[in-house]
Amino acid sequence: MSLSWQSKLIHPQARAPEGFQSLATPTYRGSTTLFSSAGRVLDHWDQQQAPYSYGLYGTPTSLELGARIAELEGGRHCFLTPGGQAAISLIGLSLLSAGGHVLIPDNAYGPNREFADRVLARLGVDAEYYPPLLGAGIAERLRPNTQLVWCENPGSVSMEVQDVPAIAAAAHAVGLPVALDNTYAAGVLFDAFGHGVDITMQALTKYVGGHSDLLLGSVTVRDRALYERIGDTHQLLGMGVSPDDCSLALRGLQTLGVRLAQLQASTLEVAHWLAARADVERVLHPALPGSPGHEIWRRDFNGSASVFSALFRPELSVDAIVRALDRLQLFKIGYSWGGVTSLVMPFFGLRRDHGAPGRNLVRFNIGLESPQDLLADLRQAFADLAD
């Protein structure tokens, strides 16, 4: 068929030479995917079992990232979402229904609680917040209509380490699934499935991305029935992800090991320095003795990450702490964590249903700067607090 130049723009016959190989996974962009025959048309989200049918259900780029996350976590199937909060929402909307009850640790990531209070409640789901250190005592909170038990290890901001195996054993005794926010561990510092978890999620935005420039989440399972239930919901919610973000995450995975090792070392150095200061009442870091759940951390984790919190002395005014934080130069003020830049975020007056950790709480994320430079920055910024 002889084509006009306009049609050749859409249907070119010129091609690059075959045989190119690269260490990098190709970035496949596309919404429409092509079928080899009209008789092979099938609309299904499971591209592992069916031909590619639509870009929303995954491209080779996103499916490779999902497969790598599942492999790292010891799972079998992984769904990608547009962010960590989307992963939390996907789990809730897949497994909870009207008249049901869900248990969430009191120290859970704030938007997880907001989703439960503002969305799940509207759908007729009752969310109950339990003390994070409850352990096997969770059995007393289970109801006939309980549908899911959440864990977060360690907890957001206040950093309590949960006895996940004990919680999972209690839930499994009555046939309930356990979901875990495993973002702190990047899916590798804590073996979620090995400790009894059924569904693990993480914000790939944090350590897997590693450079504060992408938004992605993941939900990983082993069980086929959970895979199918979550997969149906994932499709119907239209949770597509950017192949460009997936490419960045695939690149981030290659340096995850060395970044986590350096972040752990630098973070422990800064945390110990803060713990020795007279103006700091307590440092909440899972690897430090005295931090809530430290013994469980020693038993269950194979390392620590870059984020922790410090409680400044209660007699210090909020204004004084704010002035000190504003004097920081290398530490930037911003949400999130897990990137290469050190961050600080105040959580003054943080409240929990089961007790407040303290009024003057500040969360730190340690980046890849020289720890000596970070300590010098903290020293000059907090000099007046020690007076």
PDB file of N, CA and C in Angstrom, residues 172-254:
ATOM      1  N   HIS A 172      -4.747 -14.797  62.944  1.00  0.00           N
ATOM      2  CA  HIS A 172      -4.878 -16.021  62.148  1.00  0.00           C
ATOM      3  C   HIS A 172      -5.665 -17.096  62.885  1.00  0.00           C
ATOM      4  N   ALA A 173      -5.655 -17.049  64.218  1.00  0.00           N
ATOM      5  CA  ALA A 173      -6.400 -18.039  64.996  1.00  0.00           C
ATOM      6  C   ALA A 173      -7.893 -17.988  64.710  1.00  0.00           C
ATOM      7  N   VAL A 174      -8.364 -16.821  64.245  1.00  0.00           N
ATOM      8  CA  VAL A 174      -9.784 -16.689  63.908  1.00  0.00           C
ATOM      9  C   VAL A 174      -9.956 -16.381  62.416  1.00  0.00           C
ATOM     10  N   GLY A 175      -8.921 -16.652  61.628  1.00  0.00           N
ATOM     11  CA  GLY A 175      -9.034 -16.550  60.181  1.00  0.00           C
ATOM     12  C   GLY A 175      -9.005 -15.158  59.606  1.00  0.00           C
ATOM     13  N   LEU A 176      -8.366 -14.197  60.305  1.00  0.00           N
ATOM     14  CA  LEU A 176      -8.332 -12.808  59.832  1.00  0.00           C
ATOM     15  C   LEU A 176      -6.992 -12.476  59.183  1.00  0.00           C
ATOM     16  N   PRO A 177      -7.013 -11.681  58.107  1.00  0.00           N
ATOM     17  CA  PRO A 177      -5.761 -11.263  57.475  1.00  0.00           C
ATOM     18  C   PRO A 177      -5.114 -10.104  58.222  1.00  0.00           C
ATOM     19  N   VAL A 178      -3.794 -10.013  58.098  1.00  0.00           N
ATOM     20  CA  VAL A 178      -3.012  -8.945  58.724  1.00  0.00           C
ATOM     21  C   VAL A 178      -2.290  -8.173  57.629  1.00  0.00           C
ATOM     22  N   ALA A 179      -2.449  -6.852  57.649  1.00  0.00           N
ATOM     23  CA  ALA A 179      -1.754  -5.972  56.715  1.00  0.00           C
ATOM     24  C   ALA A 179      -0.706  -5.168  57.467  1.00  0.00           C
ATOM     25  N   LEU A 180       0.403  -4.894  56.818  1.00  0.00           N
ATOM     26  CA  LEU A 180       1.499  -4.168  57.457  1.00  0.00           C
ATOM     27  C   LEU A 180       1.982  -3.042  56.566  1.00  0.00           C
ATOM     28  N   ASP A 181       2.119  -1.850  57.146  1.00  0.00           N
ATOM     29  CA  ASP A 181       2.839  -0.758  56.497  1.00  0.00           C
ATOM     30  C   ASP A 181       4.317  -0.988  56.786  1.00  0.00           C
ATOM     31  N   ASN A 182       5.052  -1.435  55.785  1.00  0.00           N
ATOM     32  CA  ASN A 182       6.453  -1.824  55.942  1.00  0.00           C
ATOM     33  C   ASN A 182       7.396  -0.811  55.298  1.00  0.00           C
ATOM     34  N   THR A 183       6.944   0.441  55.196  1.00  0.00           N
ATOM     35  CA  THR A 183       7.731   1.463  54.509  1.00  0.00           C
ATOM     36  C   THR A 183       9.059   1.721  55.196  1.00  0.00           C
ATOM     37  N   TYR A 184       9.059   1.791  56.540  1.00  0.00           N
ATOM     38  CA  TYR A 184      10.297   2.064  57.269  1.00  0.00           C
ATOM     39  C   TYR A 184      11.386   1.063  56.898  1.00  0.00           C
ATOM     40  N   ALA A 185      11.004  -0.186  56.747  1.00  0.00           N
ATOM     41  CA  ALA A 185      11.972  -1.251  56.483  1.00  0.00           C
ATOM     42  C   ALA A 185      12.304  -1.400  55.010  1.00  0.00           C
ATOM     43  N   ALA A 186      11.687  -0.595  54.145  1.00  0.00           N
ATOM     44  CA  ALA A 186      11.906  -0.676  52.692  1.00  0.00           C
ATOM     45  C   ALA A 186      11.671  -2.088  52.172  1.00  0.00           C
ATOM     46  N   GLY A 187      10.883  -2.874  52.898  1.00  0.00           N
ATOM     47  CA  GLY A 187      10.594  -4.236  52.483  1.00  0.00           C
ATOM     48  C   GLY A 187      11.728  -5.216  52.731  1.00  0.00           C
ATOM     49  N   VAL A 188      12.865  -4.757  53.288  1.00  0.00           N
ATOM     50  CA  VAL A 188      14.028  -5.632  53.438  1.00  0.00           C
ATOM     51  C   VAL A 188      14.582  -5.692  54.864  1.00  0.00           C
ATOM     52  N   LEU A 189      14.376  -4.670  55.682  1.00  0.00           N
ATOM     53  CA  LEU A 189      14.902  -4.671  57.047  1.00  0.00           C
ATOM     54  C   LEU A 189      14.020  -5.463  57.999  1.00  0.00           C
ATOM     55  N   PHE A 190      12.788  -5.741  57.588  1.00  0.00           N
ATOM     56  CA  PHE A 190      11.862  -6.557  58.375  1.00  0.00           C
ATOM     57  C   PHE A 190      11.179  -7.521  57.426  1.00  0.00           C
ATOM     58  N   ASP A 191      11.274  -8.808  57.699  1.00  0.00           N
ATOM     59  CA  ASP A 191      10.689  -9.845  56.849  1.00  0.00           C
ATOM     60  C   ASP A 191       9.217  -9.993  57.211  1.00  0.00           C
ATOM     61  N   ALA A 192       8.363  -9.240  56.518  1.00  0.00           N
ATOM     62  CA  ALA A 192       6.940  -9.201  56.870  1.00  0.00           C
ATOM     63  C   ALA A 192       6.282 -10.571  56.748  1.00  0.00           C
ATOM     64  N   PHE A 193       6.471 -11.232  55.612  1.00  0.00           N
ATOM     65  CA  PHE A 193       5.819 -12.519  55.409  1.00  0.00           C
ATOM     66  C   PHE A 193       6.393 -13.583  56.343  1.00  0.00           C
ATOM     67  N   GLY A 194       7.675 -13.494  56.616  1.00  0.00           N
ATOM     68  CA  GLY A 194       8.286 -14.439  57.547  1.00  0.00           C
ATOM     69  C   GLY A 194       7.797 -14.286  58.966  1.00  0.00           C
ATOM     70  N   HIS A 195       7.237 -13.123  59.286  1.00  0.00           N
ATOM     71  CA  HIS A 195       6.705 -12.874  60.623  1.00  0.00           C
ATOM     72  C   HIS A 195       5.182 -12.928  60.662  1.00  0.00           C
ATOM     73  N   GLY A 196       4.567 -13.495  59.637  1.00  0.00           N
ATOM     74  CA  GLY A 196       3.146 -13.788  59.707  1.00  0.00           C
ATOM     75  C   GLY A 196       2.214 -12.829  59.008  1.00  0.00           C
ATOM     76  N   VAL A 197       2.735 -11.800  58.353  1.00  0.00           N
ATOM     77  CA  VAL A 197       1.884 -10.821  57.676  1.00  0.00           C
ATOM     78  C   VAL A 197       1.325 -11.422  56.385  1.00  0.00           C
ATOM     79  N   ASP A 198       0.102 -11.049  56.039  1.00  0.00           N
ATOM     80  CA  ASP A 198      -0.544 -11.533  54.817  1.00  0.00           C
ATOM     81  C   ASP A 198      -0.449 -10.538  53.662  1.00  0.00           C
ATOM     82  N   ILE A 199      -0.452  -9.245  53.996  1.00  0.00           N
ATOM     83  CA  ILE A 199      -0.417  -8.188  52.989  1.00  0.00           C
ATOM     84  C   ILE A 199       0.576  -7.140  53.467  1.00  0.00           C
ATOM     85  N   THR A 200       1.532  -6.815  52.633  1.00  0.00           N
ATOM     86  CA  THR A 200       2.467  -5.769  52.996  1.00  0.00           C
ATOM     87  C   THR A 200       2.387  -4.637  51.983  1.00  0.00           C
ATOM     88  N   MET A 201       2.478  -3.404  52.467  1.00  0.00           N
ATOM     89  CA  MET A 201       2.516  -2.258  51.574  1.00  0.00           C
ATOM     90  C   MET A 201       3.665  -1.364  51.981  1.00  0.00           C
ATOM     91  N   GLN A 202       4.116  -0.591  51.032  1.00  0.00           N
ATOM     92  CA  GLN A 202       5.091   0.445  51.349  1.00  0.00           C
ATOM     93  C   GLN A 202       4.941   1.602  50.375  1.00  0.00           C
ATOM     94  N   ALA A 203       5.385   2.746  50.823  1.00  0.00           N
ATOM     95  CA  ALA A 203       5.472   3.911  49.951  1.00  0.00           C
ATOM     96  C   ALA A 203       6.820   3.835  49.256  1.00  0.00           C
ATOM     97  N   LEU A 204       6.819   3.432  47.998  1.00  0.00           N
ATOM     98  CA  LEU A 204       8.066   3.381  47.232  1.00  0.00           C
ATOM     99  C   LEU A 204       8.639   4.778  47.034  1.00  0.00           C
ATOM    100  N   THR A 205       7.809   5.778  47.291  1.00  0.00           N
ATOM    101  CA  THR A 205       8.245   7.174  47.304  1.00  0.00           C
ATOM    102  C   THR A 205       9.480   7.354  48.179  1.00  0.00           C
ATOM    103  N   LYS A 206       9.561   6.582  49.276  1.00  0.00           N
ATOM    104  CA  LYS A 206      10.611   6.789  50.269  1.00  0.00           C
ATOM    105  C   LYS A 206      11.932   6.155  49.830  1.00  0.00           C
ATOM    106  N   TYR A 207      12.265   4.975  50.360  1.00  0.00           N
ATOM    107  CA  TYR A 207      13.603   4.435  50.159  1.00  0.00           C
ATOM    108  C   TYR A 207      13.833   3.860  48.769  1.00  0.00           C
ATOM    109  N   VAL A 208      12.822   3.253  48.161  1.00  0.00           N
ATOM    110  CA  VAL A 208      13.033   2.671  46.843  1.00  0.00           C
ATOM    111  C   VAL A 208      13.293   3.779  45.826  1.00  0.00           C
ATOM    112  N   GLY A 209      12.447   4.801  45.809  1.00  0.00           N
ATOM    113  CA  GLY A 209      12.723   5.967  44.961  1.00  0.00           C
ATOM    114  C   GLY A 209      14.021   6.624  45.376  1.00  0.00           C
ATOM    115  N   GLY A 210      14.092   6.981  46.645  1.00  0.00           N
ATOM    116  CA  GLY A 210      15.348   7.395  47.248  1.00  0.00           C
ATOM    117  C   GLY A 210      15.843   8.792  46.961  1.00  0.00           C
ATOM    118  N   HIS A 211      15.159   9.554  46.100  1.00  0.00           N
ATOM    119  CA  HIS A 211      15.676  10.868  45.723  1.00  0.00           C
ATOM    120  C   HIS A 211      14.605  11.952  45.753  1.00  0.00           C
ATOM    121  N   SER A 212      13.496  11.691  46.416  1.00  0.00           N
ATOM    122  CA  SER A 212      12.445  12.693  46.641  1.00  0.00           C
ATOM    123  C   SER A 212      11.869  13.248  45.337  1.00  0.00           C
ATOM    124  N   ASP A 213      11.809  12.395  44.301  1.00  0.00           N
ATOM    125  CA  ASP A 213      11.328  12.908  43.020  1.00  0.00           C
ATOM    126  C   ASP A 213      10.278  12.023  42.363  1.00  0.00           C
ATOM    127  N   LEU A 214       9.699  11.097  43.107  1.00  0.00           N
ATOM    128  CA  LEU A 214       8.635  10.280  42.530  1.00  0.00           C
ATOM    129  C   LEU A 214       7.618   9.918  43.598  1.00  0.00           C
ATOM    130  N   LEU A 215       6.421   9.534  43.131  1.00  0.00           N
ATOM    131  CA  LEU A 215       5.343   9.075  44.014  1.00  0.00           C
ATOM    132  C   LEU A 215       4.879   7.710  43.524  1.00  0.00           C
ATOM    133  N   LEU A 216       5.058   6.690  44.360  1.00  0.00           N
ATOM    134  CA  LEU A 216       4.633   5.339  44.033  1.00  0.00           C
ATOM    135  C   LEU A 216       4.353   4.578  45.328  1.00  0.00           C
ATOM    136  N   GLY A 217       3.477   3.590  45.243  1.00  0.00           N
ATOM    137  CA  GLY A 217       3.229   2.701  46.364  1.00  0.00           C
ATOM    138  C   GLY A 217       3.153   1.273  45.866  1.00  0.00           C
ATOM    139  N   SER A 218       3.192   0.329  46.791  1.00  0.00           N
ATOM    140  CA  SER A 218       3.094  -1.078  46.412  1.00  0.00           C
ATOM    141  C   SER A 218       2.263  -1.841  47.427  1.00  0.00           C
ATOM    142  N   VAL A 219       1.586  -2.880  46.964  1.00  0.00           N
ATOM    143  CA  VAL A 219       0.850  -3.823  47.799  1.00  0.00           C
ATOM    144  C   VAL A 219       1.280  -5.210  47.359  1.00  0.00           C
ATOM    145  N   THR A 220       1.836  -5.981  48.285  1.00  0.00           N
ATOM    146  CA  THR A 220       2.375  -7.298  47.959  1.00  0.00           C
ATOM    147  C   THR A 220       1.670  -8.373  48.774  1.00  0.00           C
ATOM    148  N   VAL A 221       1.378  -9.495  48.126  1.00  0.00           N
ATOM    149  CA  VAL A 221       0.712 -10.624  48.790  1.00  0.00           C
ATOM    150  C   VAL A 221       1.357 -11.923  48.338  1.00  0.00           C
ATOM    151  N   ARG A 222       1.076 -12.981  49.095  1.00  0.00           N
ATOM    152  CA  ARG A 222       1.460 -14.331  48.709  1.00  0.00           C
ATOM    153  C   ARG A 222       0.242 -15.148  48.267  1.00  0.00           C
ATOM    154  N   ASP A 223      -0.864 -14.902  48.936  1.00  0.00           N
ATOM    155  CA  ASP A 223      -2.063 -15.719  48.755  1.00  0.00           C
ATOM    156  C   ASP A 223      -2.772 -15.399  47.438  1.00  0.00           C
ATOM    157  N   ARG A 224      -3.149 -16.432  46.692  1.00  0.00           N
ATOM    158  CA  ARG A 224      -3.807 -16.241  45.407  1.00  0.00           C
ATOM    159  C   ARG A 224      -5.163 -15.568  45.551  1.00  0.00           C
ATOM    160  N   ALA A 225      -5.941 -15.943  46.589  1.00  0.00           N
ATOM    161  CA  ALA A 225      -7.268 -15.353  46.775  1.00  0.00           C
ATOM    162  C   ALA A 225      -7.159 -13.861  47.064  1.00  0.00           C
ATOM    163  N   LEU A 226      -6.182 -13.463  47.876  1.00  0.00           N
ATOM    164  CA  LEU A 226      -5.980 -12.037  48.134  1.00  0.00           C
ATOM    165  C   LEU A 226      -5.534 -11.322  46.870  1.00  0.00           C
ATOM    166  N   TYR A 227      -4.696 -11.972  46.091  1.00  0.00           N
ATOM    167  CA  TYR A 227      -4.233 -11.395  44.825  1.00  0.00           C
ATOM    168  C   TYR A 227      -5.414 -11.077  43.911  1.00  0.00           C
ATOM    169  N   GLU A 228      -6.320 -12.003  43.777  1.00  0.00           N
ATOM    170  CA  GLU A 228      -7.459 -11.789  42.885  1.00  0.00           C
ATOM    171  C   GLU A 228      -8.406 -10.728  43.433  1.00  0.00           C
ATOM    172  N   ARG A 229      -8.606 -10.732  44.746  1.00  0.00           N
ATOM    173  CA  ARG A 229      -9.529  -9.742  45.332  1.00  0.00           C
ATOM    174  C   ARG A 229      -8.972  -8.331  45.206  1.00  0.00           C
ATOM    175  N   ILE A 230      -7.703  -8.194  45.510  1.00  0.00           N
ATOM    176  CA  ILE A 230      -7.081  -6.870  45.408  1.00  0.00           C
ATOM    177  C   ILE A 230      -6.941  -6.460  43.951  1.00  0.00           C
ATOM    178  N   GLY A 231      -6.645  -7.405  43.077  1.00  0.00           N
ATOM    179  CA  GLY A 231      -6.493  -7.089  41.663  1.00  0.00           C
ATOM    180  C   GLY A 231      -7.760  -6.543  41.043  1.00  0.00           C
ATOM    181  N   ASP A 232      -8.900  -7.123  41.375  1.00  0.00           N
ATOM    182  CA  ASP A 232     -10.171  -6.619  40.854  1.00  0.00           C
ATOM    183  C   ASP A 232     -10.408  -5.180  41.289  1.00  0.00           C
ATOM    184  N   THR A 233     -10.139  -4.903  42.581  1.00  0.00           N
ATOM    185  CA  THR A 233     -10.343  -3.544  43.093  1.00  0.00           C
ATOM    186  C   THR A 233      -9.352  -2.577  42.455  1.00  0.00           C
ATOM    187  N   HIS A 234      -8.112  -3.022  42.308  1.00  0.00           N
ATOM    188  CA  HIS A 234      -7.071  -2.195  41.693  1.00  0.00           C
ATOM    189  C   HIS A 234      -7.498  -1.764  40.294  1.00  0.00           C
ATOM    190  N   GLN A 235      -8.056  -2.683  39.521  1.00  0.00           N
ATOM    191  CA  GLN A 235      -8.502  -2.344  38.170  1.00  0.00           C
ATOM    192  C   GLN A 235      -9.651  -1.348  38.205  1.00  0.00           C
ATOM    193  N   LEU A 236     -10.637  -1.617  39.040  1.00  0.00           N
ATOM    194  CA  LEU A 236     -11.847  -0.793  39.032  1.00  0.00           C
ATOM    195  C   LEU A 236     -11.609   0.600  39.592  1.00  0.00           C
ATOM    196  N   LEU A 237     -10.590   0.752  40.417  1.00  0.00           N
ATOM    197  CA  LEU A 237     -10.236   2.083  40.918  1.00  0.00           C
ATOM    198  C   LEU A 237      -9.357   2.842  39.928  1.00  0.00           C
ATOM    199  N   GLY A 238      -8.904   2.162  38.878  1.00  0.00           N
ATOM    200  CA  GLY A 238      -8.084   2.836  37.862  1.00  0.00           C
ATOM    201  C   GLY A 238      -6.740   3.290  38.375  1.00  0.00           C
ATOM    202  N   MET A 239      -6.090   2.467  39.203  1.00  0.00           N
ATOM    203  CA  MET A 239      -4.837   2.885  39.834  1.00  0.00           C
ATOM    204  C   MET A 239      -3.646   2.673  38.906  1.00  0.00           C
ATOM    205  N   GLY A 240      -3.570   3.465  37.865  1.00  0.00           N
ATOM    206  CA  GLY A 240      -2.421   3.412  36.975  1.00  0.00           C
ATOM    207  C   GLY A 240      -1.235   4.148  37.557  1.00  0.00           C
ATOM    208  N   VAL A 241      -0.032   3.758  37.143  1.00  0.00           N
ATOM    209  CA  VAL A 241       1.193   4.415  37.603  1.00  0.00           C
ATOM    210  C   VAL A 241       2.003   4.874  36.400  1.00  0.00           C
ATOM    211  N   SER A 242       2.831   5.877  36.618  1.00  0.00           N
ATOM    212  CA  SER A 242       3.659   6.423  35.551  1.00  0.00           C
ATOM    213  C   SER A 242       4.822   5.489  35.239  1.00  0.00           C
ATOM    214  N   PRO A 243       5.009   5.096  33.973  1.00  0.00           N
ATOM    215  CA  PRO A 243       6.180   4.280  33.636  1.00  0.00           C
ATOM    216  C   PRO A 243       7.495   5.014  33.873  1.00  0.00           C
ATOM    217  N   ASP A 244       7.470   6.323  33.781  1.00  0.00           N
ATOM    218  CA  ASP A 244       8.685   7.096  34.057  1.00  0.00           C
ATOM    219  C   ASP A 244       9.049   7.007  35.535  1.00  0.00           C
ATOM    220  N   ASP A 245       8.048   7.094  36.418  1.00  0.00           N
ATOM    221  CA  ASP A 245       8.312   6.916  37.850  1.00  0.00           C
ATOM    222  C   ASP A 245       8.802   5.497  38.132  1.00  0.00           C
ATOM    223  N   CYS A 246       8.220   4.523  37.434  1.00  0.00           N
ATOM    224  CA  CYS A 246       8.670   3.138  37.618  1.00  0.00           C
ATOM    225  C   CYS A 246      10.130   2.984  37.208  1.00  0.00           C
ATOM    226  N   SER A 247      10.528   3.669  36.148  1.00  0.00           N
ATOM    227  CA  SER A 247      11.932   3.608  35.724  1.00  0.00           C
ATOM    228  C   SER A 247      12.851   4.184  36.794  1.00  0.00           C
ATOM    229  N   LEU A 248      12.430   5.286  37.393  1.00  0.00           N
ATOM    230  CA  LEU A 248      13.232   5.873  38.468  1.00  0.00           C
ATOM    231  C   LEU A 248      13.313   4.931  39.662  1.00  0.00           C
ATOM    232  N   ALA A 249      12.206   4.265  39.981  1.00  0.00           N
ATOM    233  CA  ALA A 249      12.204   3.325  41.098  1.00  0.00           C
ATOM    234  C   ALA A 249      13.088   2.109  40.806  1.00  0.00           C
ATOM    235  N   LEU A 250      13.055   1.623  39.566  1.00  0.00           N
ATOM    236  CA  LEU A 250      13.935   0.519  39.192  1.00  0.00           C
ATOM    237  C   LEU A 250      15.400   0.920  39.347  1.00  0.00           C
ATOM    238  N   ARG A 251      15.709   2.133  38.988  1.00  0.00           N
ATOM    239  CA  ARG A 251      17.073   2.619  39.180  1.00  0.00           C
ATOM    240  C   ARG A 251      17.400   2.743  40.665  1.00  0.00           C
ATOM    241  N   GLY A 252      16.421   3.220  41.444  1.00  0.00           N
ATOM    242  CA  GLY A 252      16.631   3.345  42.876  1.00  0.00           C
ATOM    243  C   GLY A 252      16.908   2.018  43.560  1.00  0.00           C
ATOM    244  N   LEU A 253      16.291   0.956  43.084  1.00  0.00           N
ATOM    245  CA  LEU A 253      16.529  -0.361  43.680  1.00  0.00           C
ATOM    246  C   LEU A 253      18.001  -0.759  43.596  1.00  0.00           C
ATOM    247  N   GLN A 254      18.681  -0.341  42.535  1.00  0.00           N
ATOM    248  CA  GLN A 254      20.065  -0.763  42.350  1.00  0.00           C
ATOM    249  C   GLN A 254      20.989  -0.210  43.430  1.00  0.00           C
TER     250      GLN A 254
END
